[in-house]
Short mmCIF file of C-alpha atoms and ligand atoms in Angstrom, two decimals:
data_model
loop_
_atom_site.label_atom_id
_atom_site.label_comp_id
_atom_site.label_asym_id
_atom_site.label_seq_id
_atom_site.Cartn_x
_atom_site.Cartn_y
_atom_site.Cartn_z
CA MET A 1 42.75 -60.46 -0.82
CA ARG A 2 41.35 -57.57 1.24
CA ALA A 3 43.63 -54.64 2.02
CA PRO A 4 44.53 -54.84 5.71
CA ASP A 5 43.48 -51.25 6.48
CA THR A 6 40.15 -51.16 4.63
CA ILE A 7 37.09 -49.75 6.40
CA LEU A 8 34.71 -51.84 4.26
CA PRO A 9 32.37 -53.60 4.47
CA LEU A 10 30.04 -51.14 6.13
CA THR A 11 27.34 -52.85 8.17
CA ILE A 12 24.06 -51.07 8.94
CA GLU A 13 21.73 -52.66 11.49
CA GLY A 14 18.23 -51.50 12.33
CA LEU A 15 19.07 -47.90 11.51
CA GLY A 16 16.41 -45.37 12.47
CA PHE A 17 16.20 -41.61 12.45
CA ALA A 18 13.42 -39.43 13.79
CA ARG A 19 12.89 -35.69 13.95
CA ASP A 20 10.37 -34.13 16.34
CA GLY A 21 8.85 -37.56 16.95
CA GLN A 22 8.37 -38.11 13.21
CA PRO A 23 10.19 -41.20 11.94
CA ILE A 24 12.16 -40.35 8.79
CA LEU A 25 14.02 -43.67 8.53
CA SER A 26 13.24 -46.89 10.34
CA GLY A 27 14.55 -50.43 10.49
CA VAL A 28 17.13 -49.95 7.74
CA SER A 29 19.66 -52.80 7.56
CA PHE A 30 22.15 -53.52 4.80
CA ILE A 31 25.79 -54.18 4.08
CA ILE A 32 27.91 -52.16 1.67
CA ASP A 33 31.06 -53.83 0.41
CA ALA A 34 33.79 -52.84 -1.99
CA GLY A 35 32.89 -53.13 -5.66
CA PRO A 36 30.87 -51.31 -8.30
CA PRO A 37 28.63 -48.40 -7.26
CA SER A 38 25.77 -48.92 -4.82
CA ILE A 39 22.94 -46.70 -5.96
CA ILE A 40 20.24 -45.70 -3.50
CA ILE A 41 17.08 -44.93 -5.41
CA GLY A 42 13.65 -43.90 -4.36
CA PRO A 43 11.14 -41.11 -4.83
CA ASN A 44 11.61 -37.61 -3.44
CA GLY A 45 11.33 -37.48 0.33
CA ALA A 46 12.08 -41.19 0.72
CA GLY A 47 14.97 -40.35 3.09
CA LYS A 48 17.93 -40.78 0.74
CA SER A 49 19.74 -37.62 1.80
CA VAL A 50 19.13 -38.33 5.47
CA LEU A 51 20.52 -41.85 5.02
CA LEU A 52 23.72 -40.58 3.40
CA ARG A 53 24.19 -38.00 6.17
CA LEU A 54 23.80 -40.73 8.76
CA LEU A 55 26.35 -42.98 7.01
CA HIS A 56 28.80 -40.06 6.69
CA GLY A 57 28.43 -39.27 10.38
CA LEU A 58 26.77 -35.86 10.00
CA LEU A 59 23.60 -36.98 11.73
CA VAL A 60 23.31 -39.15 14.81
CA PRO A 61 20.98 -42.16 14.46
CA SER A 62 18.07 -42.41 16.86
CA ALA A 63 18.21 -46.20 16.57
CA GLY A 64 20.48 -48.90 15.22
CA THR A 65 24.17 -49.04 14.41
CA ILE A 66 26.57 -48.04 11.68
CA GLN A 67 29.60 -50.32 11.86
CA TRP A 68 32.77 -49.80 9.82
CA SER A 69 35.26 -52.64 9.51
CA GLY A 70 38.90 -52.79 10.41
CA ILE A 71 40.89 -50.74 12.84
CA ALA A 72 41.47 -47.57 10.75
CA ASP A 73 39.68 -44.37 11.72
CA PRO A 74 36.82 -44.34 9.17
CA ARG A 75 36.41 -40.56 9.31
CA PRO A 76 39.25 -39.52 6.96
CA ARG A 77 38.62 -42.49 4.66
CA GLN A 78 35.29 -41.15 3.44
CA ALA A 79 34.09 -38.06 1.59
CA MET A 80 30.74 -36.69 0.53
CA VAL A 81 29.38 -34.46 -2.21
CA PHE A 82 26.16 -32.80 -1.12
CA GLN A 83 23.05 -32.34 -3.17
CA ARG A 84 23.82 -28.62 -3.07
CA PRO A 85 27.61 -28.47 -2.65
CA VAL A 86 28.99 -25.43 -0.85
CA LEU A 87 31.84 -23.86 -2.76
CA LEU A 88 34.10 -21.59 -0.77
CA ARG A 89 34.60 -17.93 -1.67
CA ARG A 90 37.97 -18.68 -3.21
CA SER A 91 39.54 -19.76 -6.46
CA VAL A 92 38.77 -23.14 -7.99
CA LEU A 93 42.23 -24.37 -6.99
CA ALA A 94 41.88 -23.10 -3.41
CA ASN A 95 38.57 -24.95 -3.14
CA ALA A 96 40.39 -28.15 -4.00
CA THR A 97 43.28 -27.56 -1.57
CA CYS A 98 41.15 -26.46 1.42
CA PRO A 99 39.98 -29.92 2.55
CA LEU A 100 43.50 -31.24 2.02
CA ALA A 101 44.88 -28.47 4.23
CA LEU A 102 42.28 -29.31 6.88
CA ALA A 103 43.38 -32.95 6.58
CA GLY A 104 46.88 -31.84 7.49
CA LEU A 105 48.66 -32.55 4.20
CA SER A 106 51.81 -30.63 3.28
CA ARG A 107 51.42 -27.69 0.90
CA ALA A 108 53.28 -29.53 -1.88
CA GLU A 109 51.04 -32.58 -1.49
CA GLN A 110 47.93 -30.36 -1.44
CA LEU A 111 48.90 -28.70 -4.70
CA ALA A 112 49.88 -31.95 -6.42
CA ARG A 113 46.61 -33.63 -5.49
CA ALA A 114 44.47 -30.57 -6.24
CA HIS A 115 45.97 -30.12 -9.70
CA ALA A 116 45.50 -33.83 -10.44
CA ALA A 117 41.88 -33.61 -9.26
CA LEU A 118 41.15 -30.55 -11.42
CA GLU A 119 42.69 -32.40 -14.36
CA LEU A 120 40.40 -35.37 -13.62
CA VAL A 121 37.25 -33.25 -13.64
CA GLY A 122 38.32 -31.11 -16.58
CA LEU A 123 38.70 -27.84 -14.70
CA ALA A 124 42.49 -27.36 -14.88
CA ALA A 125 42.08 -24.37 -17.18
CA LEU A 126 39.78 -22.63 -14.69
CA ALA A 127 42.02 -23.12 -11.63
CA ASP A 128 42.30 -19.38 -10.90
CA ARG A 129 38.65 -18.46 -11.43
CA PRO A 130 36.43 -17.59 -8.45
CA ALA A 131 34.74 -20.92 -7.76
CA ARG A 132 31.31 -19.39 -7.34
CA SER A 133 31.39 -17.88 -10.80
CA LEU A 134 31.42 -21.34 -12.40
CA SER A 135 28.38 -22.79 -14.17
CA GLY A 136 26.22 -25.35 -12.34
CA GLY A 137 27.87 -28.27 -14.08
CA GLU A 138 31.36 -26.93 -13.44
CA GLN A 139 30.53 -26.35 -9.77
CA GLN A 140 29.32 -29.91 -9.42
CA ARG A 141 32.49 -31.22 -11.09
CA LEU A 142 34.61 -29.10 -8.78
CA ALA A 143 32.77 -30.51 -5.76
CA LEU A 144 33.42 -33.99 -7.10
CA GLY A 145 37.10 -33.31 -7.77
CA ARG A 146 37.52 -31.70 -4.36
CA ALA A 147 36.11 -34.81 -2.70
CA ALA A 148 38.15 -37.15 -4.91
CA ALA A 149 41.35 -35.29 -4.00
CA LEU A 150 40.86 -36.58 -0.46
CA ARG A 151 41.37 -40.07 -1.97
CA PRO A 152 38.51 -41.56 0.02
CA GLU A 153 37.94 -45.29 0.14
CA ILE A 154 34.21 -44.60 0.03
CA LEU A 155 32.58 -41.59 -1.60
CA PHE A 156 28.98 -40.57 -0.85
CA LEU A 157 27.26 -38.68 -3.65
CA ASP A 158 23.84 -37.13 -3.03
CA GLU A 159 21.99 -36.61 -6.32
CA PRO A 160 25.11 -35.25 -8.02
CA CYS A 161 23.23 -34.47 -11.24
CA ALA A 162 19.91 -33.29 -9.80
CA SER A 163 19.95 -29.85 -11.42
CA LEU A 164 22.20 -30.44 -14.42
CA ASP A 165 21.46 -30.52 -18.13
CA PRO A 166 22.14 -33.75 -20.10
CA ALA A 167 25.63 -32.74 -21.26
CA ALA A 168 26.76 -31.78 -17.74
CA THR A 169 25.14 -34.94 -16.39
CA GLN A 170 27.11 -37.03 -18.84
CA ALA A 171 30.36 -35.33 -17.81
CA VAL A 172 29.66 -35.98 -14.13
CA GLU A 173 28.71 -39.60 -14.76
CA ALA A 174 31.92 -40.15 -16.69
CA ILE A 175 33.93 -38.88 -13.69
CA ILE A 176 31.98 -41.09 -11.31
CA ALA A 177 32.55 -44.13 -13.53
CA ARG A 178 36.27 -43.37 -13.68
CA LEU A 179 36.51 -43.05 -9.88
CA ALA A 180 34.62 -46.32 -9.45
CA THR A 181 36.90 -48.12 -11.90
CA ALA A 182 39.91 -46.77 -10.04
CA GLY A 183 38.63 -48.51 -6.91
CA THR A 184 36.70 -45.85 -5.01
CA LYS A 185 33.52 -47.28 -3.53
CA ILE A 186 30.68 -45.06 -4.75
CA VAL A 187 27.49 -44.83 -2.71
CA MET A 188 25.15 -42.54 -4.57
CA THR A 189 21.54 -41.46 -4.36
CA THR A 190 19.42 -40.57 -7.33
CA HIS A 191 15.78 -40.43 -8.30
CA ASP A 192 16.79 -40.70 -11.97
CA LEU A 193 16.21 -44.30 -13.06
CA ALA A 194 18.09 -44.04 -16.32
CA GLN A 195 21.12 -42.78 -14.44
CA ALA A 196 20.81 -45.57 -11.88
CA ARG A 197 20.75 -48.10 -14.72
CA ARG A 198 23.88 -46.63 -16.25
CA LEU A 199 25.93 -46.60 -13.06
CA ALA A 200 24.61 -49.17 -10.62
CA GLY A 201 26.41 -52.32 -9.58
CA GLU A 202 23.69 -52.85 -7.04
CA ALA A 203 20.51 -50.97 -6.25
CA LEU A 204 19.03 -50.14 -2.86
CA PHE A 205 15.40 -49.11 -3.06
CA LEU A 206 14.26 -46.73 -0.34
CA HIS A 207 10.60 -45.90 0.09
CA ARG A 208 9.04 -43.75 2.84
CA GLY A 209 11.96 -44.27 5.16
CA ARG A 210 12.24 -48.03 4.69
CA LEU A 211 14.70 -50.05 2.69
CA LEU A 212 12.50 -52.32 0.61
CA GLU A 213 15.13 -53.98 -1.51
CA GLN A 214 18.85 -54.43 -2.07
CA SER A 215 19.68 -56.33 -5.24
CA PRO A 216 22.29 -56.57 -7.97
CA ALA A 217 21.40 -54.01 -10.63
CA ALA A 218 20.75 -56.62 -13.31
CA ARG A 219 18.09 -58.27 -11.19
CA PHE A 220 16.56 -55.10 -9.70
CA PHE A 221 15.83 -53.43 -13.01
CA THR A 222 14.33 -56.51 -14.67
CA ASP A 223 12.77 -58.37 -11.80
CA PRO A 224 12.16 -56.19 -8.72
CA ALA A 225 11.16 -58.07 -5.59
CA THR A 226 8.51 -55.66 -4.27
CA SER A 227 5.42 -54.17 -5.87
CA GLU A 228 6.57 -50.68 -4.79
CA ALA A 229 9.85 -51.08 -6.65
CA ALA A 230 7.98 -52.40 -9.68
CA ALA A 231 5.65 -49.41 -9.57
CA PHE A 232 8.60 -47.04 -9.20
CA LEU A 233 10.35 -48.64 -12.17
CA ALA A 234 7.16 -48.37 -14.19
CA GLY A 235 7.04 -44.67 -13.38
CA ALA A 236 3.80 -45.09 -11.44
CA LEU A 237 5.24 -44.33 -8.01
CA VAL A 238 6.10 -40.69 -7.58
CA TRP A 239 5.93 -40.54 -3.82
CA MET B 1 30.49 36.25 5.10
CA ASN B 2 33.87 37.74 4.30
CA ASP B 3 35.25 36.22 7.47
CA VAL B 4 34.17 32.77 6.36
CA ASN B 5 35.63 33.24 2.88
CA ALA B 6 38.88 34.47 4.37
CA ALA B 7 38.90 31.48 6.75
CA PHE B 8 38.48 29.05 3.87
CA ALA B 9 41.25 30.75 1.92
CA ALA B 10 43.56 30.61 4.93
CA ALA B 11 42.62 26.95 5.54
CA ALA B 12 43.42 26.06 1.94
CA GLY B 13 46.74 27.82 2.39
CA LEU B 14 47.55 25.74 5.48
CA ILE B 15 46.83 22.51 3.62
CA VAL B 16 48.66 23.46 0.42
CA ASP B 17 51.72 24.60 2.36
CA ALA B 18 51.62 21.40 4.43
CA ASP B 19 51.78 23.51 7.57
CA PRO B 20 53.90 21.61 10.14
CA ALA B 21 51.34 22.13 12.93
CA VAL B 22 48.55 20.73 10.75
CA LEU B 23 50.77 17.90 9.52
CA GLY B 24 51.80 16.91 13.05
CA ILE B 25 48.18 16.78 14.21
CA VAL B 26 47.09 14.76 11.17
CA MET B 27 49.95 12.28 11.59
CA LEU B 28 49.19 11.74 15.27
CA SER B 29 45.51 11.21 14.48
CA LEU B 30 46.30 8.57 11.88
CA GLN B 31 48.81 6.88 14.16
CA VAL B 32 46.39 6.67 17.07
CA SER B 33 43.45 5.43 15.02
CA VAL B 34 45.47 2.90 13.01
CA CYS B 35 46.97 1.44 16.20
CA ALA B 36 43.54 1.37 17.84
CA VAL B 37 42.05 -0.47 14.84
CA ALA B 38 44.93 -2.98 14.86
CA ILE B 39 44.44 -3.80 18.54
CA ALA B 40 40.65 -3.84 18.29
CA ALA B 41 40.88 -6.06 15.19
CA VAL B 42 42.78 -8.79 17.03
CA ILE B 43 40.20 -8.78 19.82
CA GLY B 44 37.09 -8.06 17.76
CA LEU B 45 37.74 -10.50 14.90
CA SER B 46 38.55 -13.44 17.17
CA LEU B 47 35.68 -12.71 19.53
CA GLY B 48 33.23 -12.21 16.67
CA ALA B 49 34.40 -15.38 14.88
CA LEU B 50 34.15 -17.51 18.03
CA LEU B 51 30.71 -16.12 18.76
CA ALA B 52 29.64 -16.93 15.19
CA VAL B 53 30.50 -20.64 15.43
CA THR B 54 29.68 -21.46 19.06
CA ARG B 55 26.41 -22.07 20.84
CA PHE B 56 26.28 -21.74 24.62
CA PRO B 57 23.77 -20.66 27.24
CA GLY B 58 23.73 -16.87 27.44
CA ARG B 59 25.05 -16.42 23.92
CA GLY B 60 21.99 -14.38 22.99
CA ALA B 61 22.71 -11.98 25.84
CA VAL B 62 26.32 -11.59 24.71
CA VAL B 63 25.18 -10.81 21.17
CA VAL B 64 22.67 -8.22 22.41
CA ALA B 65 25.30 -6.66 24.69
CA LEU B 66 27.78 -6.40 21.82
CA ASN B 67 25.20 -4.85 19.55
CA ALA B 68 24.33 -2.34 22.27
CA LEU B 69 28.02 -1.52 22.81
CA MET B 70 28.24 -0.57 19.13
CA GLY B 71 26.38 2.57 20.14
CA LEU B 72 28.58 3.32 23.17
CA PRO B 73 28.96 7.14 23.29
CA PRO B 74 32.65 8.08 22.93
CA VAL B 75 32.55 10.36 25.97
CA VAL B 76 31.28 7.53 28.14
CA CYS B 77 33.99 5.26 26.76
CA GLY B 78 36.51 8.02 27.51
CA LEU B 79 35.20 8.36 31.04
CA LEU B 80 35.48 4.60 31.68
CA VAL B 81 39.02 4.43 30.33
CA TYR B 82 39.87 7.57 32.33
CA LEU B 83 38.71 5.84 35.52
CA LEU B 84 40.79 2.77 34.62
CA LEU B 85 43.94 4.76 33.87
CA SER B 86 43.70 7.53 36.47
CA ARG B 87 46.32 7.47 39.21
CA SER B 88 43.97 5.77 41.69
CA GLY B 89 42.45 3.48 39.05
CA PRO B 90 43.25 -0.23 38.60
CA LEU B 91 45.70 0.50 35.76
CA GLY B 92 46.96 3.74 37.35
CA GLN B 93 50.56 2.61 37.78
CA TRP B 94 50.92 2.19 34.01
CA GLY B 95 51.05 6.01 33.92
CA LEU B 96 49.29 6.17 30.59
CA LEU B 97 46.78 8.94 31.23
CA PHE B 98 47.23 11.97 28.92
CA THR B 99 49.51 10.07 26.55
CA PRO B 100 48.87 8.89 22.97
CA SER B 101 48.82 5.32 24.36
CA ALA B 102 45.79 6.21 26.48
CA MET B 103 44.08 7.52 23.36
CA ILE B 104 44.82 4.30 21.49
CA PHE B 105 43.48 2.35 24.46
CA ALA B 106 40.25 4.36 24.54
CA GLN B 107 39.62 4.14 20.80
CA ALA B 108 40.34 0.40 20.82
CA VAL B 109 37.79 -0.04 23.61
CA LEU B 110 35.34 2.06 21.62
CA ILE B 111 35.57 0.07 18.38
CA ALA B 112 36.40 -3.48 19.50
CA PRO B 113 32.69 -4.20 20.18
CA ILE B 114 31.80 -2.77 16.76
CA LEU B 115 34.31 -5.02 15.04
CA ALA B 116 33.21 -8.02 17.09
CA ALA B 117 29.51 -7.46 16.44
CA LEU B 118 29.92 -6.91 12.70
CA THR B 119 32.32 -9.86 12.38
CA ARG B 120 29.82 -12.07 14.19
CA GLN B 121 27.07 -11.00 11.78
CA VAL B 122 29.15 -11.66 8.66
CA LEU B 123 30.64 -14.97 9.77
CA GLU B 124 27.48 -16.37 11.30
CA SER B 125 25.75 -16.36 7.92
CA TYR B 126 28.83 -17.97 6.34
CA TRP B 127 28.89 -20.60 9.09
CA GLU B 128 25.25 -21.47 8.50
CA GLU B 129 26.15 -22.08 4.89
CA TYR B 130 29.49 -23.84 5.45
CA ALA B 131 29.02 -25.85 8.66
CA GLU B 132 27.98 -29.16 7.16
CA GLN B 133 30.47 -29.01 4.29
CA LEU B 134 33.34 -28.21 6.67
CA ARG B 135 32.23 -30.93 9.05
CA SER B 136 32.44 -33.34 6.13
CA PHE B 137 36.04 -32.12 5.68
CA GLY B 138 36.63 -33.03 9.32
CA ALA B 139 36.66 -29.46 10.66
CA GLY B 140 34.51 -28.63 13.68
CA PRO B 141 33.63 -25.08 14.77
CA CYS B 142 37.02 -24.01 16.08
CA ARG B 143 39.07 -25.33 13.17
CA ALA B 144 36.58 -23.70 10.84
CA VAL B 145 37.37 -20.20 12.13
CA PRO B 146 40.44 -19.56 9.92
CA THR B 147 38.49 -20.83 6.91
CA LEU B 148 35.62 -18.48 7.69
CA LEU B 149 37.92 -15.50 8.32
CA TRP B 150 39.66 -16.05 5.00
CA ASP B 151 36.43 -16.43 3.05
CA GLY B 152 35.11 -13.29 4.75
CA ARG B 153 38.27 -11.32 4.01
CA PHE B 154 36.68 -8.63 1.85
CA ALA B 155 33.62 -8.19 4.02
CA LEU B 156 35.87 -8.05 7.09
CA LEU B 157 38.15 -5.44 5.54
CA THR B 158 35.05 -3.31 5.09
CA VAL B 159 34.31 -3.89 8.77
CA LEU B 160 37.83 -2.73 9.69
CA LEU B 161 37.39 0.38 7.57
CA ALA B 162 34.13 1.14 9.35
CA GLY B 163 36.00 0.82 12.64
CA PHE B 164 38.74 3.14 11.42
CA GLY B 165 36.15 5.68 10.30
CA ARG B 166 34.48 5.62 13.69
CA ALA B 167 37.80 5.90 15.55
CA SER B 168 39.23 8.77 13.53
CA ALA B 169 36.01 10.80 13.71
CA GLU B 170 35.33 10.53 17.45
CA VAL B 171 36.28 13.36 19.77
CA GLY B 172 34.94 12.58 23.24
CA ALA B 173 37.14 9.65 24.20
CA VAL B 174 40.49 11.06 23.07
CA MET B 175 39.65 14.44 24.57
CA ILE B 176 39.08 12.96 28.02
CA VAL B 177 41.99 10.50 28.19
CA GLY B 178 44.44 12.43 26.00
CA GLY B 179 43.86 15.90 27.39
CA ASN B 180 44.35 17.64 24.02
CA ILE B 181 47.93 18.65 24.88
CA GLU B 182 49.47 20.68 22.06
CA GLY B 183 52.14 18.83 20.13
CA TYR B 184 51.62 15.68 22.20
CA THR B 185 48.03 14.45 22.37
CA ARG B 186 46.25 16.91 20.11
CA VAL B 187 44.51 15.12 17.25
CA MET B 188 42.30 16.44 14.46
CA THR B 189 38.97 16.21 16.22
CA THR B 190 40.12 17.70 19.53
CA ALA B 191 42.04 20.43 17.69
CA ILE B 192 38.94 21.33 15.68
CA ALA B 193 36.87 21.58 18.86
CA LEU B 194 39.47 23.74 20.59
CA GLU B 195 40.39 26.02 17.68
CA THR B 196 36.75 26.67 16.86
CA SER B 197 36.03 27.72 20.43
CA LYS B 198 39.14 29.94 20.39
CA GLY B 199 38.03 31.45 17.08
CA ASP B 200 40.97 30.15 15.02
CA LEU B 201 38.74 29.14 12.14
CA PRO B 202 41.40 28.57 9.46
CA LEU B 203 43.21 25.86 11.44
CA ALA B 204 39.90 24.24 12.45
CA LEU B 205 38.68 24.34 8.87
CA ALA B 206 41.94 22.99 7.46
CA LEU B 207 41.77 20.00 9.84
CA GLY B 208 38.07 19.56 9.09
CA ILE B 209 38.78 19.36 5.38
CA VAL B 210 41.57 16.80 5.89
CA LEU B 211 39.33 14.73 8.17
CA MET B 212 36.54 14.78 5.59
CA ALA B 213 39.00 13.71 2.89
CA ILE B 214 40.15 10.78 5.02
CA VAL B 215 36.59 9.66 5.77
CA LEU B 216 35.76 9.98 2.07
CA GLY B 217 38.82 7.96 1.11
CA VAL B 218 37.93 5.22 3.60
CA ASN B 219 34.42 4.97 2.19
CA ALA B 220 35.70 4.88 -1.38
CA ALA B 221 38.00 2.02 -0.37
CA ALA B 222 35.11 0.19 1.29
CA HIS B 223 33.03 0.62 -1.85
CA ALA B 224 35.80 -0.79 -4.04
CA LEU B 225 36.16 -3.76 -1.68
CA ARG B 226 32.48 -4.53 -1.92
CA GLY B 227 32.90 -4.95 -5.66
CA ASN B 228 35.67 -7.45 -5.05
CA ALA B 229 33.62 -9.28 -2.43
CA THR B 230 30.69 -9.86 -4.78
CA ARG B 231 33.08 -11.14 -7.46
CA TRP B 232 34.28 -13.88 -5.13
CA ALA B 233 30.96 -14.47 -3.41
CA GLY B 234 29.47 -15.19 -6.87
N1 ADP C 1 16.75 -31.86 9.20
C1 ADP C 1 15.49 -32.34 9.00
N2 ADP C 1 14.54 -32.08 9.92
C2 ADP C 1 13.28 -32.53 9.75
N3 ADP C 1 12.89 -33.25 8.71
C3 ADP C 1 13.78 -33.53 7.76
C4 ADP C 1 15.14 -33.08 7.85
N4 ADP C 1 15.79 -33.49 6.75
C5 ADP C 1 14.90 -34.18 6.04
N5 ADP C 1 13.70 -34.21 6.62
C6 ADP C 1 12.50 -34.91 6.12
O1 ADP C 1 12.86 -36.23 5.96
C7 ADP C 1 12.28 -36.77 4.79
C8 ADP C 1 13.33 -37.34 3.90
O2 ADP C 1 14.13 -36.30 3.39
P1 ADP C 1 15.33 -36.53 2.41
O3 ADP C 1 16.29 -37.49 3.00
O4 ADP C 1 15.89 -35.21 2.04
O5 ADP C 1 14.63 -37.18 1.14
P2 ADP C 1 15.25 -37.50 -0.28
O6 ADP C 1 16.68 -37.11 -0.25
O7 ADP C 1 15.03 -38.96 -0.45
O8 ADP C 1 14.46 -36.71 -1.27
C9 ADP C 1 11.49 -35.66 4.15
O9 ADP C 1 10.13 -35.82 4.49
C10 ADP C 1 12.05 -34.40 4.76
O10 ADP C 1 11.06 -33.43 4.86
MG1 MG C 2 17.73 -35.67 -1.25
#
C-alpha cells in the first residue's frame, strides 16, 4: 500500500541538458521508485553530477520532463549531499540545525532532530567543534547527517566517498545502508564498482551523457546488456 | 627641544589626571563615532549583503561607485552634509547643523559606503561557495542573507572596526558640520587641529596620544578577531 502523500515514483522522460551548445545529457528516460538504492554509475565526466542536479531541481533541463508523483510539494521531500559538501562556518551542531531552521521547524524540533542525526552519523561527541575543522570523513558524515535530519523521502548522494580512505568509506556506506533500510530512497552516483555492488538495489549505467542501461543490481553486475557496460565492469572503459 | 619635552610632560599629566576637558572631548568623540558606526552598519551591512547575492543590470556600476565612495574625502562628505543640513538645505528644518547629531550624520555618510563595499566583498565570496548548498536547503538569495551574515560574523566585525577607525580619525567632516564648539561639538581630531594652531601643544598632544591608543586598541581587536575567524573558517 503506497503512502498517500508520497512523491515517488519519479518519472524522467527524454531528459536533456546542454551548455554552450554542447550536449551534456541527452534522451535520458527512466523511472525511480521506492525501494533499495538506485546507483548511477559511469566513468568520470559521464554526466552523473549534472543528472543529480537536474533531478534535485538545481539545474533546469534543456529538454524533457522530470515528473514527481502525488500532490505533495516535492521540494521539501528531497535532500542532496554534494560531491564536495559545503559546511557552514559554524559548529557541527549548528550545521545540522541550519537547514531545519530554513525549513521552518521550531527550535526544539531542530535540536531534537539535529542531535539524533549526529548520533546516527557518530558525531555526537563533536557537536561543538567548528565544522570545518573536521577530517574529510567526518565532514562527509556531517553532510550526510545534516541531509538525513531533513527526513527526506528521497536522498541524492553525489559520490559521497570520492575522496575518503577505506575506513571512512565503510563508515559512510554503513550510514547509507541504515538510511535505506529505514525507508529513505537513496539515489547515489559513484564511479566505484565495488561500492556500487555493495549498495545497489538497481544500477543505472550512464555513459557520455546517455543512459545505456537500468537493471536490477544482480543482473547488471553479472550480465550487463550493453558492450559499454561490460567494458566498464571489466575495467576497460575509463572514459 | 625643551618646549617639546615640556609639552609631552604636560600632556602626560593631563592624561594621568584624567583632566575633565580632555575626558569630555574623548567621551564625545567615542559617542559620535560609535553612533555613526551603528547607523552605518545597519545601512552598510544590509546593502552590502543584498548586493552580494543579487544580480541585476547596472550592478557592476553600483559596485564601482561604492568602491569609489570608500575613498570619499571627509571634507567633501562634510560639505555635502553641510549643504543638506544648512538652513536653506532640504533637511534644514531638522535644525541639526552644529550639533553632535550632525556629526554622527556626517560620519555615518562617510563610512556607510565603506561598510557596504567591504561587506559585499566578504559575502560575495561566501555566496559563491554557499549558493548551491543553500538552494538545496530551499533558501534563495534573500533568505540566504541572514545565513551569510552569521557565517561572516568575525570578518564583518573586522569591517565594523575598520569603519570605527576611519570615523574616529577623520577631522574634515565633523569640523564642517559640527563647528568645533567648545564643550558641545569639539571632538579629539578637531580639538587637536585647533589647539595646535593656537599653540596649546600639551592638550593637542594629550588628545593625540589618546586617539593613537584607541586606534591601536581597535587594530589589536581586529587582529584577535581574525584569529577567531580562521578557526571557524577552517
Ligand atoms: N556547469 C557546467 N557547465 C559546463 N559544463 C559542465 C558543467 N557541469 C558539468 N559540465 C560538463 O558536463 C560533463 C559531465 O559532468 P559531470 O556531471 O560532473 O560528470 P560526472 O559527475 O559523471 O563525473 C563534463 O564533461 C563536464 O565538463
Ligand atoms: Mg561528478
